[in-house]
Coordinates of C-alpha atoms in Angstrom, one line a residue:
Chain J
M1 CA 20.4 -1.3 -0.9
T2 CA 19.1 -2.7 -3.8
P3 CA 16.6 -5.6 -4.1
F4 CA 17.4 -7.6 -7.0
S5 CA 20.6 -9.2 -8.2
H6 CA 22.3 -10.8 -11.0
R7 CA 24.6 -12.9 -9.1
K8 CA 22.3 -16.4 -8.8
A9 CA 24.0 -17.8 -5.4
D10 CA 23.0 -14.4 -4.1
T11 CA 19.1 -15.1 -4.7
V12 CA 16.0 -15.9 -4.0
A13 CA 16.0 -18.9 -7.4
A14 CA 19.3 -20.2 -5.7
L15 CA 17.5 -21.2 -2.8
G16 CA 14.1 -22.9 -4.4
E17 CA 10.4 -22.2 -3.1
E18 CA 11.3 -24.7 0.1
R19 CA 14.3 -23.8 1.5
L20 CA 12.4 -20.2 0.9
I21 CA 10.1 -20.9 3.0
S22 CA 11.9 -23.0 5.7
A23 CA 14.3 -19.6 5.8
I24 CA 11.3 -17.3 6.0
R25 CA 10.2 -19.4 9.3
R26 CA 13.5 -19.1 10.8
W27 CA 13.8 -15.1 9.9
L28 CA 10.4 -15.0 11.6
G29 CA 11.3 -16.4 15.1
D30 CA 9.3 -17.0 17.6
V31 CA 6.3 -14.5 15.6
S32 CA 6.3 -17.7 13.7
P33 CA 3.8 -20.1 15.8
P34 CA 4.1 -23.3 14.5
A35 CA 1.7 -25.5 12.4
P36 CA -1.7 -25.8 12.3
L37 CA -1.2 -22.2 14.5
G38 CA 1.5 -20.7 11.4
I39 CA 3.0 -21.1 8.6
G40 CA 2.8 -25.3 6.9
D41 CA -1.0 -26.3 6.6
D42 CA -3.4 -25.0 4.2
C43 CA -5.1 -22.4 6.5
A44 CA -3.4 -21.1 9.2
I45 CA -6.2 -21.6 13.0
L46 CA -6.3 -19.2 14.6
P47 CA -8.3 -19.8 18.0
A48 CA -12.0 -18.7 18.7
S49 CA -12.6 -15.4 20.3
K50 CA -15.7 -13.7 21.6
K51 CA -14.9 -10.8 20.6
A52 CA -15.9 -8.9 16.4
Q53 CA -12.7 -9.7 14.4
A54 CA -11.3 -6.7 12.1
I55 CA -9.8 -7.5 9.1
T56 CA -7.4 -4.4 7.1
V57 CA -5.2 -5.3 3.8
D58 CA -2.0 -2.9 2.6
P59 CA 0.6 -3.4 0.3
V60 CA 4.4 -2.1 -0.2
I61 CA 5.3 -1.9 -3.5
Y62 CA 8.8 -1.9 -4.8
R63 CA 8.9 1.9 -6.2
R64 CA 6.0 2.3 -5.1
H65 CA 5.9 2.2 -1.0
F66 CA 10.0 1.8 -1.0
D67 CA 13.2 2.7 -3.0
D68 CA 16.8 1.1 -2.9
S69 CA 17.3 3.6 0.2
I70 CA 15.2 3.1 2.3
P71 CA 16.6 0.0 4.8
P72 CA 15.1 -3.6 3.6
C73 CA 14.4 -4.3 7.7
A74 CA 12.2 -0.4 7.6
V75 CA 10.4 -1.8 4.9
G76 CA 9.4 -5.0 6.8
A77 CA 8.2 -2.9 9.3
K78 CA 6.4 -0.1 7.3
L79 CA 3.8 -2.9 5.9
L80 CA 2.6 -3.6 8.7
K81 CA 2.7 -0.6 10.7
R82 CA 0.2 0.8 7.5
N83 CA -2.2 -2.4 9.0
L84 CA -1.5 -1.2 12.2
S85 CA -1.9 2.4 12.2
D86 CA -5.9 0.8 9.8
L87 CA -6.7 -1.2 13.7
A88 CA -5.9 1.7 15.5
A89 CA -8.3 3.6 13.7
M90 CA -10.8 1.6 15.2
G91 CA -9.3 1.2 18.7
A92 CA -8.8 -2.1 18.2
K93 CA -5.6 -4.5 18.9
P94 CA -3.5 -6.6 16.4
R95 CA -4.0 -10.8 16.7
A96 CA -2.4 -12.3 13.9
A97 CA -1.4 -11.6 9.8
V98 CA -0.7 -13.3 7.2
V99 CA 1.9 -12.1 3.7
A100 CA 1.5 -12.6 0.4
L101 CA 5.0 -12.3 -1.0
T102 CA 5.4 -12.3 -4.8
L103 CA 9.2 -11.6 -5.9
D104 CA 11.2 -11.8 -9.2
P105 CA 14.1 -14.6 -8.5
R106 CA 16.5 -12.1 -8.9
T107 CA 15.7 -11.2 -5.0
R108 CA 18.5 -11.3 -2.9
L109 CA 18.7 -13.1 -0.1
D110 CA 19.5 -10.8 2.2
W111 CA 17.6 -7.9 1.1
L112 CA 14.7 -10.2 1.6
E113 CA 16.0 -12.0 5.7
K114 CA 16.5 -8.2 6.3
F115 CA 12.7 -7.2 5.1
Y116 CA 11.2 -10.3 7.7
R117 CA 13.7 -9.8 10.2
G118 CA 12.1 -6.2 9.6
L119 CA 8.7 -7.5 9.6
A120 CA 9.4 -9.4 12.6
A121 CA 11.5 -7.2 15.3
C122 CA 7.7 -5.3 14.6
A123 CA 5.2 -7.4 15.5
R124 CA 7.1 -8.6 18.6
T125 CA 6.4 -4.8 19.3
Y126 CA 3.4 -4.8 19.4
N127 CA 2.9 -8.6 20.2
L128 CA 1.1 -10.5 17.2
A129 CA 1.7 -13.7 15.3
I130 CA 2.4 -14.1 11.4
V131 CA 0.6 -16.7 11.1
G132 CA 0.8 -17.6 7.1
G133 CA 0.9 -16.5 3.7
D134 CA 2.2 -17.4 0.0
V135 CA 5.1 -16.3 -2.0
A136 CA 4.3 -16.1 -5.7
Q137 CA 6.9 -15.5 -8.6
A138 CA 7.1 -12.7 -11.0
D139 CA 9.4 -10.9 -13.7
K140 CA 10.3 -7.3 -12.0
I141 CA 8.2 -7.3 -9.2
L142 CA 9.2 -7.0 -5.5
A143 CA 5.8 -6.3 -3.3
A144 CA 4.1 -7.8 -0.2
S145 CA 0.9 -7.8 1.1
L146 CA -0.2 -8.2 4.3
T147 CA -3.1 -8.8 5.6
L148 CA -4.0 -7.9 9.4
I149 CA -6.6 -9.8 11.9
G150 CA -8.0 -7.5 15.0
E151 CA -10.2 -7.0 18.0
A152 CA -11.3 -4.9 19.8
S153 CA -9.3 -3.7 22.8
G154 CA -12.0 -2.4 24.7
S155 CA -15.7 -2.5 24.3
R156 CA -16.1 -1.5 21.3
M157 CA -14.3 -0.7 18.2
L158 CA -14.7 3.0 16.5
T159 CA -15.6 3.8 12.6
R160 CA -15.9 6.7 10.5
A161 CA -19.4 7.1 10.6
G162 CA -21.2 8.7 14.0
A163 CA -19.7 12.4 13.6
R164 CA -22.0 15.2 13.8
S165 CA -22.9 18.6 13.1
G166 CA -21.0 20.8 16.3
D167 CA -18.3 18.2 17.1
W168 CA -14.8 19.2 17.6
I169 CA -11.8 18.0 15.1
Y170 CA -9.3 16.3 16.5
V171 CA -5.5 14.9 15.6
T172 CA -3.1 13.0 17.3
G173 CA 0.1 15.0 16.0
P174 CA 1.6 17.5 13.6
L175 CA 1.2 16.7 10.3
G176 CA 2.3 17.0 6.7
G177 CA 6.1 16.2 4.9
S178 CA 6.0 12.4 6.1
L179 CA 8.3 12.0 3.2
L180 CA 11.3 13.2 4.7
G181 CA 11.2 10.1 6.5
K182 CA 8.3 9.7 9.5
H183 CA 6.1 7.2 5.9
H184 CA 8.7 4.5 7.4
R185 CA 10.0 5.6 11.0
F186 CA 6.2 6.3 12.0
T187 CA 4.7 5.0 15.5
P188 CA 1.0 3.3 14.7
R189 CA -1.5 5.5 16.9
L190 CA -2.7 1.7 18.9
S191 CA -2.5 3.2 22.0
E192 CA -3.9 6.1 21.5
G193 CA -6.9 4.1 19.7
A194 CA -7.6 2.3 22.2
W195 CA -7.7 5.0 24.6
L196 CA -9.8 6.5 22.3
A197 CA -12.6 4.6 21.9
A198 CA -12.4 3.7 25.7
H199 CA -13.8 7.0 26.2
P200 CA -17.5 7.7 24.5
E201 CA -16.8 10.8 23.8
V202 CA -15.5 10.5 20.6
R203 CA -18.4 9.7 18.2
A204 CA -15.6 8.5 14.8
M205 CA -12.2 8.0 14.1
M206 CA -9.9 7.1 10.9
D207 CA -6.5 7.1 10.6
L208 CA -4.4 10.1 7.7
S209 CA -3.0 8.1 5.4
D210 CA -3.7 10.2 1.9
G211 CA -3.7 13.7 3.8
L212 CA -6.3 15.9 5.6
A213 CA -7.8 17.9 3.2
K214 CA -9.0 14.4 0.8
D215 CA -9.6 11.7 4.5
L216 CA -11.7 14.4 6.3
H217 CA -14.4 14.0 4.1
A218 CA -15.1 10.4 4.8
L219 CA -15.6 11.6 9.1
T220 CA -17.5 14.4 8.3
P221 CA -21.9 14.1 8.5
S222 CA -23.7 14.7 5.4
N223 CA -25.3 17.5 6.5
A224 CA -21.9 19.7 7.2
E225 CA -19.0 21.1 6.5
P226 CA -15.6 20.8 8.3
A227 CA -14.9 24.5 9.5
L228 CA -10.9 24.5 10.6
D229 CA -9.3 27.5 11.9
P230 CA -5.6 27.5 9.7
A231 CA -3.8 28.8 13.0
L232 CA -4.6 25.5 14.6
I233 CA -3.3 22.9 12.3
P234 CA -0.2 21.3 14.1
I235 CA 2.6 21.7 11.0
S236 CA 5.2 19.6 11.5
P237 CA 9.4 20.3 11.4
A238 CA 9.4 18.0 8.0
A239 CA 6.1 20.3 6.6
R240 CA 8.3 23.5 6.8
K241 CA 11.7 22.5 5.8
L242 CA 10.1 20.5 2.5
A243 CA 8.0 23.9 1.8
R244 CA 11.1 25.7 2.0
D245 CA 12.0 23.5 -1.7
S246 CA 8.2 23.2 -2.8
K247 CA 6.6 26.9 -3.6
R248 CA 3.8 25.8 -1.3
T249 CA 2.9 26.4 2.1
P250 CA 3.8 24.7 5.1
L251 CA 0.3 24.5 5.7
A252 CA -0.1 23.3 2.1
H253 CA 2.0 20.6 3.2
A254 CA 0.3 19.9 6.6
L255 CA -3.7 19.5 4.3
G256 CA -2.3 18.3 1.4
D257 CA 0.8 15.6 1.8
G258 CA -0.3 11.6 2.5
E259 CA 1.6 9.4 5.7
D260 CA 0.8 11.0 8.4
F261 CA -0.8 7.6 10.2
E262 CA -2.3 9.9 12.4
L263 CA -5.3 9.4 13.9
L264 CA -7.9 12.4 12.9
F265 CA -11.3 11.7 15.6
A266 CA -14.3 13.7 16.3
V267 CA -15.3 14.7 20.4
R268 CA -18.6 15.2 20.6
K269 CA -20.0 18.7 20.8
N270 CA -21.3 19.1 24.1
S271 CA -17.9 17.4 25.9
N272 CA -15.9 18.7 28.9
R273 CA -12.8 19.0 26.1
A274 CA -10.8 20.8 28.8
S275 CA -11.0 17.9 31.0
F276 CA -10.8 15.4 28.6
E277 CA -7.6 16.8 26.7
K278 CA -6.4 16.5 30.5
T279 CA -6.8 13.2 30.8
W280 CA -5.1 11.7 27.8
L281 CA -1.9 14.2 28.9
R282 CA -1.4 11.7 31.9
H283 CA -1.1 8.6 29.5
F284 CA 0.6 10.3 26.3
R285 CA 3.3 12.5 26.4
Q286 CA 2.3 14.6 22.7
P287 CA -0.9 16.3 23.2
L288 CA -4.2 16.1 21.4
Y289 CA -4.8 18.9 18.4
C290 CA -8.1 20.0 18.1
I291 CA -8.5 22.2 14.5
G292 CA -11.8 23.3 14.3
N293 CA -15.6 21.2 14.3
F294 CA -18.2 21.2 11.2
V295 CA -20.6 23.2 11.2
S296 CA -24.2 22.6 8.5
I297 CA -23.2 23.1 5.3
G298 CA -22.4 27.0 4.1
K299 CA -22.2 28.5 7.6
R300 CA -18.2 27.7 7.5
P301 CA -17.1 31.2 9.4
A302 CA -14.6 33.7 7.4
G303 CA -10.9 32.8 8.0
S304 CA -11.6 29.4 8.2
I305 CA -9.8 26.8 5.5
D306 CA -11.2 26.1 2.2
L307 CA -10.2 22.5 2.0
N308 CA -11.7 22.7 -1.9
A309 CA -8.8 24.4 -2.5
H310 CA -6.0 21.7 -1.6
R311 CA -5.7 18.4 -2.7
G312 CA -4.6 14.8 -0.6
Y313 CA -2.5 12.3 -2.3
E314 CA -4.5 11.4 -5.6
H315 CA -3.9 7.3 -6.9
L316 CA -4.2 6.2 -9.8
R317 CA -3.2 9.2 -11.8
Chain E
M1 CA -8.7 -10.3 -23.5
T2 CA -5.9 -8.1 -23.1
P3 CA -6.1 -6.1 -19.9
F4 CA -4.7 -4.1 -20.5
S5 CA -5.3 -0.2 -23.2
H6 CA -3.2 2.6 -24.4
R7 CA -6.7 4.4 -24.6
K8 CA -7.4 5.8 -21.4
A9 CA -10.6 6.5 -21.3
D10 CA -10.8 2.4 -21.6
T11 CA -8.5 2.7 -18.2
V12 CA -8.9 2.6 -14.8
A13 CA -6.9 6.1 -14.9
A14 CA -9.8 7.4 -16.4
L15 CA -11.8 7.2 -13.1
G16 CA -9.5 7.8 -10.0
E17 CA -8.9 6.0 -7.3
E18 CA -12.2 7.1 -5.8
R19 CA -15.1 6.5 -8.6
L20 CA -13.0 3.4 -8.9
I21 CA -13.6 1.8 -5.4
S22 CA -17.4 2.8 -6.0
A23 CA -17.3 1.4 -8.9
I24 CA -15.6 -2.1 -7.5
R25 CA -18.3 -1.9 -5.0
R26 CA -21.2 -2.3 -7.3
W27 CA -19.5 -5.0 -9.2
L28 CA -19.7 -7.1 -6.2
G29 CA -23.2 -6.2 -5.8
D30 CA -24.7 -8.0 -2.9
V31 CA -21.6 -9.9 -2.0
S32 CA -20.3 -6.7 -0.7
P33 CA -21.7 -5.5 2.7
P34 CA -22.0 -2.1 3.9
A35 CA -19.3 -0.5 5.6
P36 CA -18.6 -1.0 9.2
L37 CA -19.0 -5.0 8.0
G38 CA -17.8 -4.3 4.3
I39 CA -15.6 -1.9 2.0
G40 CA -15.4 2.0 3.2
D41 CA -14.0 1.6 6.5
D42 CA -10.3 1.7 8.0
C43 CA -10.9 -2.4 8.6
A44 CA -13.8 -4.2 8.2
I45 CA -15.4 -5.9 11.2
L46 CA -16.7 -9.5 11.4
P47 CA -19.3 -10.3 13.7
A48 CA -18.0 -12.6 16.9
S49 CA -18.0 -16.5 16.0
K50 CA -17.6 -19.2 18.6
K51 CA -15.5 -21.3 16.6
A52 CA -12.0 -21.1 15.7
Q53 CA -11.4 -19.0 12.8
A54 CA -9.4 -20.3 9.0
I55 CA -6.7 -18.0 7.2
T56 CA -5.5 -18.5 3.9
V57 CA -3.5 -16.3 1.5
D58 CA -3.4 -16.8 -2.6
P59 CA -2.4 -14.4 -5.4
V60 CA -3.6 -14.3 -9.2
I61 CA -0.9 -12.4 -11.2
Y62 CA -0.4 -11.9 -14.9
R63 CA 1.5 -14.2 -17.1
R64 CA 1.8 -16.2 -13.8
H65 CA -1.6 -17.5 -13.2
F66 CA -3.2 -15.9 -15.8
D67 CA -2.8 -15.0 -19.3
D68 CA -5.2 -13.4 -22.4
S69 CA -6.9 -16.1 -23.4
I70 CA -8.5 -16.9 -19.4
P71 CA -11.5 -15.2 -20.0
P72 CA -11.8 -12.0 -16.8
C73 CA -14.8 -13.1 -15.4
A74 CA -12.8 -16.9 -14.7
V75 CA -9.3 -15.3 -12.7
G76 CA -11.6 -13.8 -10.5
A77 CA -13.5 -16.9 -10.6
K78 CA -10.2 -18.5 -10.2
L79 CA -8.5 -16.1 -7.1
L80 CA -11.4 -17.2 -4.9
K81 CA -12.1 -20.8 -5.5
R82 CA -7.7 -21.2 -4.8
N83 CA -8.5 -20.3 -1.3
L84 CA -11.3 -22.1 -1.3
S85 CA -9.5 -25.0 -1.9
D86 CA -7.4 -24.6 0.5
L87 CA -9.9 -23.6 3.2
A88 CA -12.3 -27.4 2.0
A89 CA -9.0 -28.5 2.8
M90 CA -9.6 -28.5 6.4
G91 CA -13.0 -29.3 6.2
A92 CA -13.9 -25.2 6.7
K93 CA -16.7 -23.6 4.8
P94 CA -15.9 -19.8 4.0
R95 CA -16.9 -16.8 5.6
A96 CA -15.2 -13.4 4.1
A97 CA -12.4 -12.6 2.1
V98 CA -10.8 -9.3 1.3
V99 CA -8.8 -8.8 -1.8
A100 CA -5.8 -6.2 -2.1
L101 CA -5.2 -5.1 -6.5
T102 CA -2.1 -4.1 -7.7
L103 CA -2.5 -2.3 -11.2
D104 CA -1.3 -0.7 -14.1
P105 CA -3.0 3.0 -14.8
R106 CA -3.8 1.3 -18.1
T107 CA -5.7 -2.0 -16.6
R108 CA -8.7 -1.6 -18.6
L109 CA -12.1 -1.0 -16.0
D110 CA -14.0 -3.6 -18.7
W111 CA -11.2 -6.0 -17.6
L112 CA -11.4 -4.9 -14.5
E113 CA -15.2 -5.3 -13.9
K114 CA -15.6 -8.7 -15.4
F115 CA -12.6 -9.9 -12.9
Y116 CA -14.6 -8.3 -10.2
R117 CA -18.1 -9.9 -11.4
G118 CA -16.4 -13.6 -11.7
L119 CA -15.6 -13.0 -8.6
A120 CA -18.7 -12.0 -7.3
A121 CA -20.5 -15.2 -8.9
C122 CA -18.4 -17.4 -7.1
A123 CA -19.0 -15.2 -3.6
R124 CA -22.5 -15.9 -4.4
T125 CA -22.1 -19.5 -5.0
Y126 CA -20.1 -20.2 -1.5
N127 CA -22.2 -17.7 0.6
L128 CA -19.3 -15.5 1.3
A129 CA -18.9 -11.9 1.3
I130 CA -16.2 -9.3 -0.3
V131 CA -15.7 -6.9 3.2
G132 CA -12.2 -5.4 2.2
G133 CA -9.4 -4.2 -0.3
D134 CA -7.3 -2.0 -1.1
V135 CA -6.1 -1.0 -4.7
A136 CA -2.3 0.1 -5.4
Q137 CA -1.3 0.9 -8.5
A138 CA 2.3 0.1 -9.9
D139 CA 3.5 -0.3 -13.3
K140 CA 3.0 -3.4 -15.8
I141 CA 1.6 -5.1 -13.3
L142 CA -1.5 -6.9 -13.0
A143 CA -2.1 -8.9 -9.5
A144 CA -4.5 -9.6 -7.2
S145 CA -3.8 -11.4 -3.4
L146 CA -7.2 -12.9 -2.1
T147 CA -7.2 -13.2 1.8
L148 CA -10.2 -16.0 3.1
I149 CA -11.1 -16.5 6.5
G150 CA -13.6 -19.8 7.2
E151 CA -14.3 -21.5 10.4
A152 CA -15.1 -25.0 11.0
S153 CA -18.0 -26.3 9.1
G154 CA -18.2 -29.4 11.7
S155 CA -16.4 -30.1 15.0
R156 CA -13.4 -29.9 13.6
M157 CA -10.6 -29.0 11.1
L158 CA -8.5 -31.1 9.9
T159 CA -4.8 -30.1 9.4
R160 CA -2.1 -31.9 6.8
A161 CA -0.4 -33.6 10.3
G162 CA -2.1 -36.8 12.1
A163 CA -1.7 -39.6 9.2
R164 CA 0.5 -42.7 10.4
S165 CA 2.1 -46.0 8.9
G166 CA -0.4 -48.0 8.2
D167 CA -3.2 -45.6 7.0
W168 CA -4.6 -45.8 3.7
I169 CA -3.8 -42.6 0.9
Y170 CA -7.1 -41.3 -1.1
V171 CA -7.6 -38.4 -3.7
T172 CA -11.4 -37.2 -4.6
G173 CA -10.4 -36.8 -8.1
P174 CA -8.8 -37.9 -11.4
L175 CA -5.3 -36.4 -11.9
G176 CA -3.6 -34.9 -14.2
G177 CA -3.1 -32.0 -17.3
S178 CA -5.6 -29.4 -15.2
L179 CA -3.6 -27.4 -17.8
L180 CA -5.6 -27.9 -20.1
G181 CA -9.0 -25.6 -18.7
K182 CA -9.0 -27.4 -14.7
H183 CA -7.0 -25.6 -13.2
H184 CA -9.6 -22.5 -13.6
R185 CA -12.9 -25.0 -14.5
F186 CA -12.2 -26.3 -11.3
T187 CA -14.8 -26.9 -8.2
P188 CA -13.3 -26.5 -4.8
R189 CA -14.1 -29.8 -2.8
L190 CA -15.6 -27.5 0.0
S191 CA -18.7 -30.1 0.8
E192 CA -15.9 -32.8 0.1
G193 CA -13.9 -31.9 2.3
A194 CA -16.9 -31.0 5.0
W195 CA -18.1 -34.4 4.7
L196 CA -14.5 -35.8 5.4
A197 CA -13.8 -33.4 8.3
A198 CA -17.1 -35.3 9.9
H199 CA -15.9 -38.4 9.6
P200 CA -13.6 -40.0 12.0
E201 CA -11.8 -42.3 10.0
V202 CA -10.5 -39.2 7.8
R203 CA -6.7 -38.7 9.8
A204 CA -5.5 -35.9 8.1
M205 CA -5.9 -34.1 4.5
M206 CA -4.8 -31.2 2.4
D207 CA -5.4 -30.3 -1.5
L208 CA -3.6 -30.5 -4.3
S209 CA -1.8 -28.0 -5.8
D210 CA 1.7 -28.5 -7.0
G211 CA 0.9 -32.6 -7.9
L212 CA 0.5 -35.6 -6.0
A213 CA 4.5 -36.1 -6.1
K214 CA 5.5 -33.1 -4.4
D215 CA 2.5 -32.9 -2.3
L216 CA 2.0 -36.5 -0.5
H217 CA 5.2 -35.4 1.3
A218 CA 3.5 -32.8 3.7
L219 CA 0.5 -36.0 4.7
T220 CA 3.2 -38.4 5.3
P221 CA 4.5 -39.6 8.5
S222 CA 7.8 -39.2 9.6
N223 CA 8.2 -43.0 10.2
A224 CA 6.8 -44.0 6.7
E225 CA 6.6 -43.6 2.8
P226 CA 3.8 -44.0 0.6
A227 CA 3.2 -46.9 -1.1
L228 CA 1.1 -46.1 -4.6
D229 CA -0.4 -48.2 -6.5
P230 CA 0.4 -46.8 -10.4
A231 CA -2.5 -49.2 -11.5
L232 CA -4.9 -47.5 -9.2
I233 CA -3.7 -43.6 -9.3
P234 CA -6.8 -41.8 -11.1
I235 CA -5.8 -40.2 -14.2
S236 CA -7.4 -37.5 -15.9
P237 CA -8.2 -37.3 -19.5
A238 CA -6.3 -34.3 -20.2
A239 CA -3.4 -35.8 -18.6
R240 CA -4.1 -38.4 -21.4
K241 CA -4.6 -36.0 -24.0
L242 CA -1.1 -33.9 -22.9
A243 CA 1.2 -36.9 -22.3
R244 CA 0.6 -37.2 -26.9
D245 CA 2.9 -34.7 -27.1
S246 CA 4.6 -34.6 -24.1
K247 CA 6.9 -37.4 -24.7
R248 CA 6.1 -38.5 -21.1
T249 CA 3.6 -40.7 -19.5
P250 CA -0.1 -40.1 -18.6
L251 CA 0.8 -41.4 -15.2
A252 CA 3.7 -38.8 -14.9
H253 CA 1.4 -36.1 -15.6
A254 CA -1.1 -37.3 -13.2
L255 CA 2.2 -37.3 -10.3
G256 CA 3.6 -34.3 -11.4
D257 CA 1.2 -31.9 -13.3
G258 CA -0.2 -29.1 -10.6
E259 CA -3.2 -27.3 -9.9
D260 CA -5.4 -30.2 -9.3
F261 CA -6.9 -28.8 -6.4
E262 CA -8.7 -32.4 -5.2
L263 CA -8.6 -33.3 -1.7
L264 CA -5.3 -36.1 -0.4
F265 CA -6.4 -37.3 2.8
A266 CA -5.3 -40.5 4.8
V267 CA -8.0 -43.0 6.4
R268 CA -7.0 -45.0 9.4
K269 CA -5.8 -48.2 8.7
N270 CA -8.3 -50.1 10.4
S271 CA -11.4 -48.8 9.2
N272 CA -14.5 -49.8 7.5
R273 CA -13.4 -49.0 4.0
A274 CA -15.9 -51.0 1.6
S275 CA -18.7 -48.9 4.2
F276 CA -17.1 -45.6 4.1
E277 CA -16.6 -46.1 0.6
K278 CA -20.3 -46.4 0.0
T279 CA -21.8 -44.1 2.5
W280 CA -19.3 -41.5 0.4
L281 CA -21.6 -42.4 -2.7
R282 CA -24.6 -41.1 -1.4
H283 CA -23.8 -37.5 -1.3
F284 CA -21.0 -37.6 -3.9
R285 CA -22.0 -38.6 -7.8
Q286 CA -17.2 -39.4 -8.2
P287 CA -15.9 -41.9 -6.3
L288 CA -13.4 -41.9 -3.8
Y289 CA -10.0 -43.0 -5.2
C290 CA -7.7 -45.4 -2.8
I291 CA -4.3 -44.9 -4.4
G292 CA -2.4 -46.6 -2.2
N293 CA -1.0 -47.0 1.4
F294 CA 1.8 -45.3 4.4
V295 CA 4.7 -48.1 5.1
S296 CA 7.7 -48.6 7.3
I297 CA 10.6 -46.6 5.7
G298 CA 12.1 -49.2 3.3
K299 CA 9.0 -51.4 2.9
R300 CA 7.6 -50.2 -0.3
P301 CA 6.4 -53.1 -1.8
A302 CA 7.8 -53.9 -5.7
G303 CA 5.6 -52.1 -8.2
S304 CA 4.7 -49.2 -6.2
I305 CA 5.8 -45.9 -7.5
D306 CA 9.2 -44.1 -6.4
L307 CA 7.9 -40.7 -5.7
N308 CA 11.4 -39.8 -6.3
A309 CA 11.3 -40.1 -10.2
H310 CA 8.4 -37.2 -9.9
R311 CA 8.7 -34.1 -9.7
G312 CA 5.6 -32.1 -8.8
Y313 CA 5.3 -28.2 -9.8
E314 CA 8.6 -26.0 -8.5
H315 CA 8.3 -22.9 -7.9
L316 CA 10.9 -20.1 -8.1
R317 CA 13.1 -21.9 -10.5

């Protein structure tokens, strides 16, 4: 569905700002609390919490993160889920979000309604409120930026720092080929992230958004390098499918494709991995994948993956 | 200064994403705390606070909120100050902000550096940290959206609700003509907002962004209407200047122009206004302006302003 129309009656310009904001509150329904806890005052008030808060922001931009082929409700859900994946990476749970919308006055009202209803349905699933936002006009743009606030689901939040040489490297699911649909159909790994943060074996965690080959650097201790076993990388069926036409290997897709939205984490080298993985399987259907470990620089075994030969998603090119 | 260049060496495309983010951290300097309290992890962690939090989001968009005539450092400051004005309207003080940047790869690095340095200087003035953000690429766009988190500076936050029929209507400064420079040179009324929230005479408050004629509706109790005395409206010199060419009266500019960024508030009808105003003057150089009061619907005295004859700034037209 294309988001723009030249028939003014079909567009946001027919409504004007005030009525548009009323419509947005109606579309959001019960995930939009009354002011001042939600939309309608200069700020939204978020009740006090005893915990540290986690903040993240990510946008969706027309022709960049979605196009006419993605249903608008899926665009709304993707906007929230991209941010939820960042919370999952800390072992945090969501509390509230604000949405800054930038749109061309020719934006179709029915596109926008489906976008907000998709966003609301997703917010409802994850039990968070959409508490505020902004609507700004600009030519030939349709973009929304969501800022998400959460807090630890247990006693700690996990960061990217903390892995050590010798630690095992894990991912929560098969990688690559997200472009074929997972990029907007994925489930953010919130329960998984919370479970992992509650287990002291896990020392560091992040989510995979730009491809394993690129993202893994951020988890790698400064005195180490990753030694990944090519036979252990879980390759998604979509990565295999893409490889048929792309002249790249399925493994190259698994290492290089963006928007996996799986969790990548490091497990303490002396932990009882068998017991850790077995306990995991009591809670989650999909197994954990141990794909290698961190070794001292220069000690990467023969046959392990040379990540310099692979690239993740490059922005600003 | 125009923000785009066709010489790749001058643009963000020459740097790529990772080096651009490093540059942004350098430009932000000491207002960018180390991860996970700042940029560099999946989320930024904000330490626990005993107080309720206030959240607001506002953007600046090229050709909408700024153009080539505004220095980039002033654009950065304006982005933050627009949001600070919303916190001021609650009597809140700022804690932390995240910035979502959307830019064309042809965006000039020196423009962006000045933008971030202007933002950082402003953040330093108001003692808040820039803790995170996102950089996304899109064609022919330069926009930044800032989400600001704050908390009550005293024991309460003030909302737009709470004014009653009979209450006095005040503003903190002269109105109109912001277009001539105040729209980016204004000082957000944070100290004033904090002072007003600490005084129980004040029942409701908001900031003026779309013009008094439009914004005042949000403060008006449902059983009342505002009775404004045209002789009491403080008209800025810029409004008078604009009126010389615009074929509108200075008063029309004061009532209708956007981006005043002054505070508008209601004072309990039985308060000792003389003492209230005198105490104010011990703290602030600029006097308070009482511009009228709320009266029962239909009881507006002859000679008071008919707000229906005036319009504020209309979005999405």
